[in-house]
């Protein structure tokens, strides 16, 4: 799918194993992935690349001229993950190969486990872009920030005062359970949009476009739990957002992350917690395998070359957001196994509930005003309960 003068930015990520638990990527696995991408650059498949990580997720940032869903680019990413997995296995890293669900590559990494966000565009004279990578959460974690960036005038001043933003944007909303999507215009359909994307367990903002068709943002939307039919790892998401001249300013994009909103994920992919914006040095998961974190990198793209990055949340201006996230962490944690800290049964990635219910099935009795609890130990045993 080659497209001439257009540049494609591909961010492809996978958890291929990590140090000391679901904590952080080991540098040797990043090195192994970088070697493969360097070969891809030498052979002309990609123009440039940058390898990084957030928590236990290895991130491949690549530029090329081949368009989204290109089999050569996807194969390159796949090989990088395979080589990194080999190292992860040698080092005995935890959950080595976690997100590589298949042994064979079939032309596209979608459906094989890795998360993919790709954006194709004609480079502006200066092309500032931002990449957001989150761990211990899911793609719909970006619903709220995307709403703020592209539709909330209290976040993005440009929606009101910049003639180039004033017309608004088009959101493509994916229904992950039905595998269908709907395009919604803002500001015209704001309330309908919010009715959908507030339901983060089902609706994911996949793309945002300007009304003249220019692509503005894309989010990875692979859902590992649905792909594999069972829990393998939360589908930690990535997002690309273009900035400045005709798009929200860099600071308007970052402003959306100053509020550490609650997202699903965290420990065992089964808890709600605040999304904490962090710099690269804090892009590791600790407390209760979290709290969920988002790393932001800024680049300029020039003739396909990645200039940068700058570590966007590594700044005192986000200290307050982090402090608030700590406070929310403390508050949510105190709920222990109770909802809404623990997710509802339909969203939990780990659960013993069916087994517990099965065990208790024979002991459930009709309840009415005459109900008498079984208190005595012998009777409890007779009813099938209490083992000692
Ligand atoms: P541009 O219109 O060049 O994107 O500038 C807007 C801006 O930087 C406001 O902070
Ligand atoms: P990852 O999806 O990041 O591997 O995390 C899994 C988990 O269970 C964390 O507690
Ligand atoms: Mg992991
Ligand atoms: Mg992860």
CSV table of C-alpha atoms and ligand atoms in Angstrom, one decimal:
chain,number,residue,atom,x,y,z
A,1,UNK,CA,0.0,0.0,0.0
A,2,UNK,CA,2.7,2.5,-1.0
A,3,UNK,CA,1.6,6.1,-1.2
A,4,UNK,CA,4.4,8.1,-2.7
A,5,UNK,CA,5.1,11.4,-1.0
A,6,UNK,CA,3.0,10.7,2.1
A,7,UNK,CA,4.7,9.9,5.3
A,8,UNK,CA,3.4,7.1,7.6
A,9,UNK,CA,4.0,7.0,11.3
A,10,UNK,CA,3.6,3.6,12.8
A,11,UNK,CA,3.6,2.9,16.5
A,12,UNK,CA,3.5,-0.8,17.2
A,13,UNK,CA,3.8,-2.2,20.7
A,14,UNK,CA,3.8,-5.5,22.5
A,15,UNK,CA,4.6,-6.9,25.9
A,16,UNK,CA,7.3,-9.5,25.1
A,17,UNK,CA,8.3,-10.1,28.7
A,18,UNK,CA,9.5,-7.9,31.5
A,19,UNK,CA,11.8,-7.6,34.5
A,20,UNK,CA,10.7,-8.6,38.0
A,21,UNK,CA,7.0,-9.1,37.1
A,22,UNK,CA,4.8,-6.9,34.9
A,23,UNK,CA,7.0,-4.0,35.8
A,24,UNK,CA,9.4,-2.7,33.1
A,25,UNK,CA,11.0,-3.7,29.8
A,26,UNK,CA,14.6,-4.9,30.1
A,27,UNK,CA,17.1,-2.8,28.1
A,28,UNK,CA,18.6,-5.9,26.4
A,29,UNK,CA,15.3,-6.6,24.8
A,30,UNK,CA,15.0,-3.0,23.6
A,31,UNK,CA,18.5,-3.5,22.1
A,32,UNK,CA,17.5,-6.7,20.3
A,33,UNK,CA,14.4,-4.9,18.8
A,34,UNK,CA,16.5,-1.9,17.8
A,35,UNK,CA,18.9,-4.1,15.9
A,36,UNK,CA,16.1,-5.5,13.8
A,37,UNK,CA,14.7,-2.0,13.1
A,38,UNK,CA,18.2,-0.8,12.2
A,39,UNK,CA,18.4,-3.5,9.5
A,40,UNK,CA,14.9,-2.4,8.3
A,41,UNK,CA,16.2,1.1,8.0
A,42,UNK,CA,19.3,0.0,6.1
A,43,UNK,CA,17.3,-2.0,3.7
A,44,UNK,CA,14.9,0.9,3.1
A,45,UNK,CA,11.7,-0.6,4.5
A,46,UNK,CA,11.5,2.2,7.1
A,47,UNK,CA,13.0,5.7,7.1
A,48,UNK,CA,13.6,6.1,10.8
A,49,UNK,CA,12.8,4.5,14.1
A,50,UNK,CA,12.8,5.1,17.9
A,51,UNK,CA,12.5,2.3,20.4
A,52,UNK,CA,11.2,2.9,23.9
A,53,UNK,CA,9.0,1.4,26.6
A,54,UNK,CA,6.3,2.2,29.1
A,55,UNK,CA,6.2,-0.3,31.9
A,56,UNK,CA,6.3,-3.8,30.4
A,57,UNK,CA,5.3,-2.6,26.9
A,58,UNK,CA,8.0,-2.4,24.2
A,59,UNK,CA,7.2,0.4,21.8
A,60,UNK,CA,8.4,0.6,18.2
A,61,UNK,CA,8.0,4.0,16.7
A,62,UNK,CA,8.7,3.9,12.9
A,63,UNK,CA,8.4,6.2,9.9
A,64,UNK,CA,8.1,5.1,6.3
A,65,UNK,CA,6.4,5.8,3.0
A,66,UNK,CA,4.5,2.5,2.7
A,67,UNK,CA,1.1,3.5,4.2
A,68,UNK,CA,-0.7,1.8,7.1
A,69,UNK,CA,-1.1,-1.9,7.4
A,70,UNK,CA,1.9,-2.5,5.2
A,71,UNK,CA,3.0,-6.2,5.4
A,72,UNK,CA,6.8,-5.3,5.2
A,73,UNK,CA,6.6,-2.8,8.1
A,74,UNK,CA,4.4,-5.2,10.1
A,75,UNK,CA,6.7,-8.1,9.5
A,76,UNK,CA,9.7,-5.9,10.6
A,77,UNK,CA,7.9,-5.1,13.8
A,78,UNK,CA,7.0,-8.8,14.3
A,79,UNK,CA,10.6,-9.8,13.8
A,80,UNK,CA,11.8,-7.2,16.3
A,81,UNK,CA,9.3,-8.6,18.8
A,82,UNK,CA,10.5,-12.1,18.1
A,83,UNK,CA,14.1,-11.2,18.6
A,84,UNK,CA,13.3,-9.3,21.8
A,85,UNK,CA,11.3,-12.3,23.0
A,86,UNK,CA,14.3,-14.6,22.4
A,87,UNK,CA,16.4,-12.4,24.7
A,88,UNK,CA,13.5,-12.2,27.2
A,89,UNK,CA,13.5,-16.0,27.3
A,90,UNK,CA,17.3,-16.2,27.7
A,91,UNK,CA,17.1,-13.8,30.6
A,92,UNK,CA,14.1,-15.6,32.1
A,93,UNK,CA,12.1,-12.4,32.1
A,94,UNK,CA,8.5,-12.6,33.3
A,95,UNK,CA,5.8,-13.5,30.8
A,96,UNK,CA,8.2,-13.7,27.9
A,97,UNK,CA,6.4,-13.5,24.6
A,98,UNK,CA,3.2,-12.5,26.4
A,99,UNK,CA,1.5,-10.6,23.5
A,100,UNK,CA,2.8,-12.8,20.6
A,101,UNK,CA,-0.2,-15.0,20.3
A,102,UNK,CA,0.9,-16.9,17.2
A,103,UNK,CA,4.1,-18.5,16.0
A,104,UNK,CA,3.5,-17.5,12.4
A,105,UNK,CA,3.3,-14.1,10.8
A,106,UNK,CA,0.6,-13.7,8.1
A,107,UNK,CA,1.1,-10.3,6.7
A,108,UNK,CA,-0.3,-8.1,9.4
A,109,UNK,CA,0.3,-7.9,13.2
A,110,UNK,CA,-3.3,-7.0,13.9
A,111,UNK,CA,-5.0,-9.9,15.6
A,112,UNK,CA,-1.7,-11.5,16.6
A,113,UNK,CA,-1.4,-9.6,19.8
A,114,UNK,CA,0.6,-6.3,19.3
A,115,UNK,CA,-1.2,-3.0,19.5
A,116,UNK,CA,-1.0,-0.8,16.4
A,117,UNK,CA,-1.6,3.0,15.8
A,118,UNK,CA,-0.7,4.3,12.3
A,119,UNK,CA,-1.2,7.7,10.7
A,120,UNK,CA,-0.5,8.6,7.1
A,121,UNK,CA,-0.2,12.3,6.1
A,122,UNK,CA,1.5,14.8,3.9
A,123,UNK,CA,4.1,16.5,6.0
A,124,UNK,CA,3.5,20.1,6.8
A,125,UNK,CA,6.6,22.3,6.6
A,126,UNK,CA,6.9,21.7,10.3
A,127,UNK,CA,5.2,18.5,11.4
A,128,UNK,CA,5.0,18.3,15.3
A,129,UNK,CA,3.5,15.1,16.5
A,130,UNK,CA,2.9,13.6,19.9
A,131,UNK,CA,2.8,9.9,20.9
A,132,UNK,CA,1.1,8.7,24.1
A,133,UNK,CA,1.8,5.2,25.4
A,134,UNK,CA,0.0,3.8,28.4
A,135,UNK,CA,0.5,0.7,30.6
A,136,UNK,CA,-2.0,-1.1,32.8
A,137,UNK,CA,-5.0,0.2,31.0
A,138,UNK,CA,-7.0,-0.1,27.8
A,139,UNK,CA,-7.6,1.9,24.5
A,140,UNK,CA,-10.7,3.7,25.8
A,141,UNK,CA,-8.5,5.3,28.5
A,142,UNK,CA,-7.8,7.9,25.7
A,143,UNK,CA,-11.6,8.6,25.2
A,144,UNK,CA,-11.7,11.3,27.8
A,145,UNK,CA,-8.4,13.1,26.8
A,146,UNK,CA,-9.4,12.9,23.1
A,147,UNK,CA,-12.7,14.5,23.9
A,148,UNK,CA,-11.0,17.2,25.8
A,149,UNK,CA,-8.3,17.9,23.2
A,150,UNK,CA,-10.6,18.0,20.2
A,151,UNK,CA,-14.1,18.9,21.5
A,152,UNK,CA,-13.8,20.7,24.9
A,153,UNK,CA,-13.3,24.5,24.6
A,154,UNK,CA,-12.4,24.7,28.3
A,155,UNK,CA,-9.4,22.5,27.5
A,156,UNK,CA,-8.6,23.6,24.0
A,157,UNK,CA,-8.7,27.4,23.5
A,158,UNK,CA,-8.1,27.0,19.8
A,159,UNK,CA,-11.6,25.5,19.3
A,160,UNK,CA,-12.9,29.0,20.2
A,161,UNK,CA,-10.2,31.4,19.0
A,162,UNK,CA,-8.3,29.7,16.2
A,163,UNK,CA,-10.2,29.9,12.8
A,164,UNK,CA,-8.4,26.7,11.7
A,165,UNK,CA,-10.0,24.7,14.6
A,166,UNK,CA,-13.3,26.5,14.9
A,167,UNK,CA,-15.2,24.1,12.6
A,168,UNK,CA,-14.6,21.2,14.9
A,169,UNK,CA,-13.6,17.6,14.3
A,170,UNK,CA,-15.0,14.1,13.3
A,171,UNK,CA,-14.6,11.3,15.9
A,172,UNK,CA,-14.7,7.7,14.7
A,173,UNK,CA,-16.1,5.6,17.5
A,174,UNK,CA,-15.5,1.9,17.5
A,175,UNK,CA,-17.9,-0.6,19.1
A,176,UNK,CA,-15.4,-3.2,20.1
A,177,UNK,CA,-18.0,-5.9,20.9
A,178,UNK,CA,-19.7,-5.7,17.5
A,179,UNK,CA,-16.6,-4.7,15.4
A,180,UNK,CA,-18.4,-1.7,13.9
A,181,UNK,CA,-17.8,2.0,13.9
A,182,UNK,CA,-19.7,5.3,13.6
A,183,UNK,CA,-18.4,8.8,12.6
A,184,UNK,CA,-19.6,11.6,14.7
A,185,UNK,CA,-19.2,15.4,14.2
A,186,UNK,CA,-18.3,17.9,16.9
A,187,UNK,CA,-19.5,20.3,18.1
A,188,UNK,CA,-22.9,19.3,16.4
A,189,UNK,CA,-23.2,15.9,18.0
A,190,UNK,CA,-21.3,16.4,21.3
A,191,UNK,CA,-24.0,15.0,23.6
A,192,UNK,CA,-24.5,11.9,21.4
A,193,UNK,CA,-20.8,11.4,21.2
A,194,UNK,CA,-20.5,11.5,25.0
A,195,UNK,CA,-23.3,9.1,25.4
A,196,UNK,CA,-21.2,6.6,23.5
A,197,UNK,CA,-17.6,7.2,24.6
A,198,UNK,CA,-18.5,7.5,28.3
A,199,UNK,CA,-19.2,3.8,28.1
A,200,UNK,CA,-15.5,3.0,28.1
A,201,UNK,CA,-16.0,-0.8,28.4
A,202,UNK,CA,-17.5,-0.9,24.9
A,203,UNK,CA,-16.8,2.3,22.8
A,204,UNK,CA,-13.3,3.4,21.8
A,205,UNK,CA,-12.4,6.5,19.9
A,206,UNK,CA,-10.3,5.1,17.1
A,207,UNK,CA,-9.7,8.2,14.9
A,208,UNK,CA,-10.1,11.9,14.9
A,209,UNK,CA,-10.1,13.8,11.6
A,210,UNK,CA,-10.4,17.5,10.7
A,211,UNK,CA,-13.5,18.2,8.7
A,212,UNK,CA,-11.4,18.7,5.6
A,213,UNK,CA,-10.3,15.1,6.0
A,214,UNK,CA,-6.9,15.7,7.5
A,215,UNK,CA,-6.1,12.9,10.0
A,216,UNK,CA,-5.5,14.3,13.5
A,217,UNK,CA,-5.3,11.3,15.9
A,218,UNK,CA,-5.3,7.5,16.0
A,219,UNK,CA,-5.5,5.0,18.9
A,220,UNK,CA,-4.6,1.4,18.9
A,221,UNK,CA,-7.7,-0.7,19.4
A,222,UNK,CA,-6.6,-4.3,19.5
A,223,UNK,CA,-8.4,-6.0,22.4
A,224,UNK,CA,-6.2,-8.9,23.4
A,225,UNK,CA,-8.9,-10.4,25.7
A,226,UNK,CA,-11.3,-10.7,22.8
A,227,UNK,CA,-8.7,-11.8,20.2
A,228,UNK,CA,-7.6,-14.7,22.3
A,229,UNK,CA,-10.9,-15.5,23.9
A,230,UNK,CA,-9.2,-15.4,27.3
A,231,UNK,CA,-7.1,-13.1,29.3
A,232,UNK,CA,-3.5,-12.6,28.1
A,233,UNK,CA,-2.8,-9.1,29.2
A,234,UNK,CA,-4.6,-5.9,29.2
A,235,UNK,CA,-4.4,-4.2,25.8
A,236,UNK,CA,-2.2,-1.3,26.9
A,237,UNK,CA,-2.8,1.4,24.3
A,238,UNK,CA,-0.9,3.8,22.2
A,239,UNK,CA,-2.1,7.0,20.5
A,240,UNK,CA,-0.7,9.5,18.0
A,241,UNK,CA,-1.9,13.1,17.9
A,242,UNK,CA,-0.7,15.8,15.5
A,243,UNK,CA,0.0,19.2,17.0
A,244,UNK,CA,0.0,22.9,16.0
A,245,UNK,CA,-1.0,24.9,12.9
A,246,UNK,CA,-4.4,23.5,12.1
A,247,UNK,CA,-4.4,21.1,15.0
A,248,UNK,CA,-4.5,21.7,18.8
A,249,UNK,CA,-1.3,23.3,20.1
A,250,UNK,CA,1.1,21.0,21.9
A,251,UNK,CA,0.1,22.5,25.2
A,252,UNK,CA,-3.6,22.0,24.5
A,253,UNK,CA,-2.9,18.3,23.9
A,254,UNK,CA,-0.9,18.0,27.1
A,255,UNK,CA,-3.5,19.9,29.1
A,256,UNK,CA,-5.9,17.0,28.7
A,257,UNK,CA,-3.6,14.9,30.9
A,258,UNK,CA,-3.4,17.3,33.8
A,259,UNK,CA,-6.5,15.6,35.2
A,260,UNK,CA,-5.6,12.0,36.2
A,261,UNK,CA,-9.0,10.4,35.3
A,262,UNK,CA,-10.0,6.9,36.4
A,263,UNK,CA,-9.3,4.1,33.9
A,264,UNK,CA,-9.7,0.4,33.9
A,265,UNK,CA,-6.7,-1.9,34.2
A,266,UNK,CA,-4.1,-1.7,37.0
A,267,UNK,CA,-3.6,-4.9,39.0
A,268,UNK,CA,-4.5,-8.0,37.0
A,269,UNK,CA,-6.3,-5.8,34.6
A,270,UNK,CA,-9.3,-5.8,37.0
A,271,UNK,CA,-9.2,-2.5,38.8
A,272,UNK,CA,-10.0,1.1,38.3
A,273,UNK,CA,-7.3,3.7,39.0
A,274,UNK,CA,-6.0,7.1,38.0
A,275,UNK,CA,-4.0,7.6,34.8
A,276,UNK,CA,-0.8,9.2,36.0
A,277,UNK,CA,1.2,11.2,33.4
A,278,UNK,CA,5.0,10.4,33.8
A,279,UNK,CA,8.3,11.0,32.3
A,280,UNK,CA,10.4,8.1,30.9
A,281,UNK,CA,12.2,7.7,34.3
A,282,UNK,CA,8.9,6.9,36.0
A,283,UNK,CA,7.6,4.7,33.2
A,284,UNK,CA,7.6,1.6,35.3
A,285,UNK,CA,4.8,-0.1,37.3
A,286,UNK,CA,5.2,-0.5,41.1
A,287,UNK,CA,2.4,0.2,43.4
A,288,UNK,CA,-0.3,-2.5,43.0
A,289,UNK,CA,1.3,-2.9,39.5
A,290,UNK,CA,0.6,0.8,38.8
A,291,UNK,CA,-1.0,3.1,39.1
A,292,UNK,CA,-1.7,3.1,35.4
A,293,UNK,CA,0.7,5.5,33.6
A,294,UNK,CA,1.0,7.4,30.4
A,295,UNK,CA,4.2,8.5,28.8
A,296,UNK,CA,4.2,11.2,26.2
A,297,UNK,CA,6.9,11.8,23.6
A,298,UNK,CA,7.0,14.7,21.2
A,299,UNK,CA,8.8,14.7,17.8
A,300,UNK,CA,9.1,16.7,14.7
A,301,UNK,CA,8.9,14.6,11.5
A,302,UNK,CA,11.1,16.0,8.6
A,303,UNK,CA,11.2,14.1,5.4
A,304,UNK,CA,10.3,11.0,7.3
A,305,UNK,CA,13.1,11.6,9.9
A,306,UNK,CA,12.1,11.5,13.6
A,307,UNK,CA,13.6,14.6,15.2
A,308,UNK,CA,13.5,14.3,19.0
A,309,UNK,CA,12.0,13.1,21.2
A,310,UNK,CA,11.2,15.4,24.1
A,311,UNK,CA,9.9,13.7,27.2
A,312,UNK,CA,6.6,15.7,27.6
A,313,UNK,CA,5.5,14.8,31.1
A,314,UNK,CA,8.9,15.1,32.6
A,315,UNK,CA,8.2,18.5,34.0
A,316,UNK,CA,7.2,20.2,37.2
A,317,UNK,CA,4.0,21.5,35.6
A,318,UNK,CA,2.7,17.9,35.9
A,319,UNK,CA,3.7,17.4,39.5
A,320,UNK,CA,0.3,18.4,40.7
A,321,UNK,CA,-1.4,15.9,38.4
A,322,UNK,CA,0.9,13.2,39.8
A,323,UNK,CA,0.3,14.2,43.4
A,324,UNK,CA,-3.5,14.1,42.8
A,325,UNK,CA,-3.0,10.7,41.2
A,326,UNK,CA,-1.2,9.5,44.3
A,327,UNK,CA,-4.0,10.7,46.4
A,328,UNK,CA,-6.6,8.9,44.2
A,329,UNK,CA,-4.4,5.8,44.3
A,330,UNK,CA,-4.5,5.9,48.1
A,331,UNK,CA,-8.3,6.4,48.2
A,332,UNK,CA,-9.1,3.7,45.6
A,333,UNK,CA,-6.7,1.2,47.1
A,334,UNK,CA,-8.5,1.4,50.4
A,335,UNK,CA,-11.6,-0.2,48.8
A,336,UNK,CA,-9.6,-3.4,48.4
A,337,UNK,CA,-11.7,-6.0,46.6
A,338,UNK,CA,-14.8,-3.8,46.5
A,339,UNK,CA,-16.3,-2.1,43.4
A,340,UNK,CA,-15.8,0.4,41.9
A,341,UNK,CA,-12.1,-0.1,42.6
A,342,UNK,CA,-12.4,-3.7,41.6
A,343,UNK,CA,-14.1,-3.7,38.2
A,344,UNK,CA,-17.5,-5.3,37.6
A,345,UNK,CA,-17.6,-9.0,36.8
A,346,UNK,CA,-18.0,-8.4,33.0
A,347,UNK,CA,-14.8,-6.4,32.9
A,348,UNK,CA,-12.5,-8.3,35.1
A,349,UNK,CA,-9.6,-10.0,33.5
A,350,UNK,CA,-9.1,-12.5,36.3
A,351,UNK,CA,-12.0,-13.9,38.3
A,352,UNK,CA,-12.9,-16.7,40.6
A,353,UNK,CA,-16.5,-15.8,40.6
A,354,UNK,CA,-17.8,-18.7,38.5
A,355,UNK,CA,-16.0,-21.2,40.7
A,356,UNK,CA,-17.2,-19.6,43.9
A,357,UNK,CA,-20.8,-19.6,42.6
A,358,UNK,CA,-20.5,-23.2,41.5
A,359,UNK,CA,-19.3,-24.2,44.9
A,360,UNK,CA,-22.2,-22.4,46.6
A,361,UNK,CA,-24.8,-23.4,44.1
A,362,UNK,CA,-26.3,-26.3,46.2
A,363,UNK,CA,-26.4,-24.1,49.3
A,364,UNK,CA,-28.4,-21.3,47.9
A,365,UNK,CA,-32.0,-21.5,49.3
A,366,UNK,CA,-35.2,-19.5,48.6
A,367,UNK,CA,-35.3,-16.4,50.7
A,368,UNK,CA,-38.5,-15.2,52.4
A,369,UNK,CA,-39.6,-13.8,55.8
A,370,UNK,CA,-39.3,-17.2,57.3
A,371,UNK,CA,-35.7,-17.7,56.3
A,372,UNK,CA,-33.5,-19.1,59.1
A,373,UNK,CA,-29.7,-18.9,58.7
A,374,UNK,CA,-27.8,-22.1,59.2
A,375,UNK,CA,-25.5,-21.4,62.1
A,376,UNK,CA,-24.5,-24.8,63.6
A,377,UNK,CA,-21.3,-26.3,62.3
A,378,UNK,CA,-22.8,-29.8,61.7
A,379,UNK,CA,-25.8,-28.5,59.8
A,380,UNK,CA,-23.4,-26.3,57.7
A,381,UNK,CA,-21.4,-29.4,56.8
A,382,UNK,CA,-24.7,-31.3,55.9
A,383,UNK,CA,-25.7,-28.4,53.6
A,384,UNK,CA,-22.3,-28.8,51.9
A,385,UNK,CA,-20.6,-25.8,53.4
A,386,UNK,CA,-17.6,-25.3,55.7
A,387,UNK,CA,-14.6,-27.7,55.4
A,388,UNK,CA,-13.4,-27.6,59.0
B,1,LIG,P1,-0.1,27.6,15.9
B,1,LIG,O1,-1.3,28.3,15.4
B,1,LIG,O2,1.2,28.0,15.2
B,1,LIG,O3,-0.2,26.2,16.1
B,1,LIG,O4,0.2,28.2,17.4
B,1,LIG,C1,-0.7,28.1,18.4
B,1,LIG,C2,0.1,28.1,19.7
B,1,LIG,O5,1.2,27.7,19.8
B,1,LIG,C3,-0.6,28.6,20.9
B,1,LIG,O6,0.0,28.1,22.1
B,2,LIG,P1,0.3,-6.2,31.5
B,2,LIG,O1,-1.0,-6.3,30.7
B,2,LIG,O2,0.9,-4.9,31.5
B,2,LIG,O3,1.2,-7.3,31.2
B,2,LIG,O4,-0.1,-6.4,33.1
B,2,LIG,C1,-0.8,-7.6,33.5
B,2,LIG,C2,-1.1,-7.6,34.9
B,2,LIG,O5,-1.7,-8.6,35.4
B,2,LIG,C3,-0.7,-6.5,35.8
B,2,LIG,O6,-1.1,-6.7,37.2
B,3,LIG,MG1,3.1,-7.9,31.2
B,4,LIG,MG1,1.7,-3.8,30.0
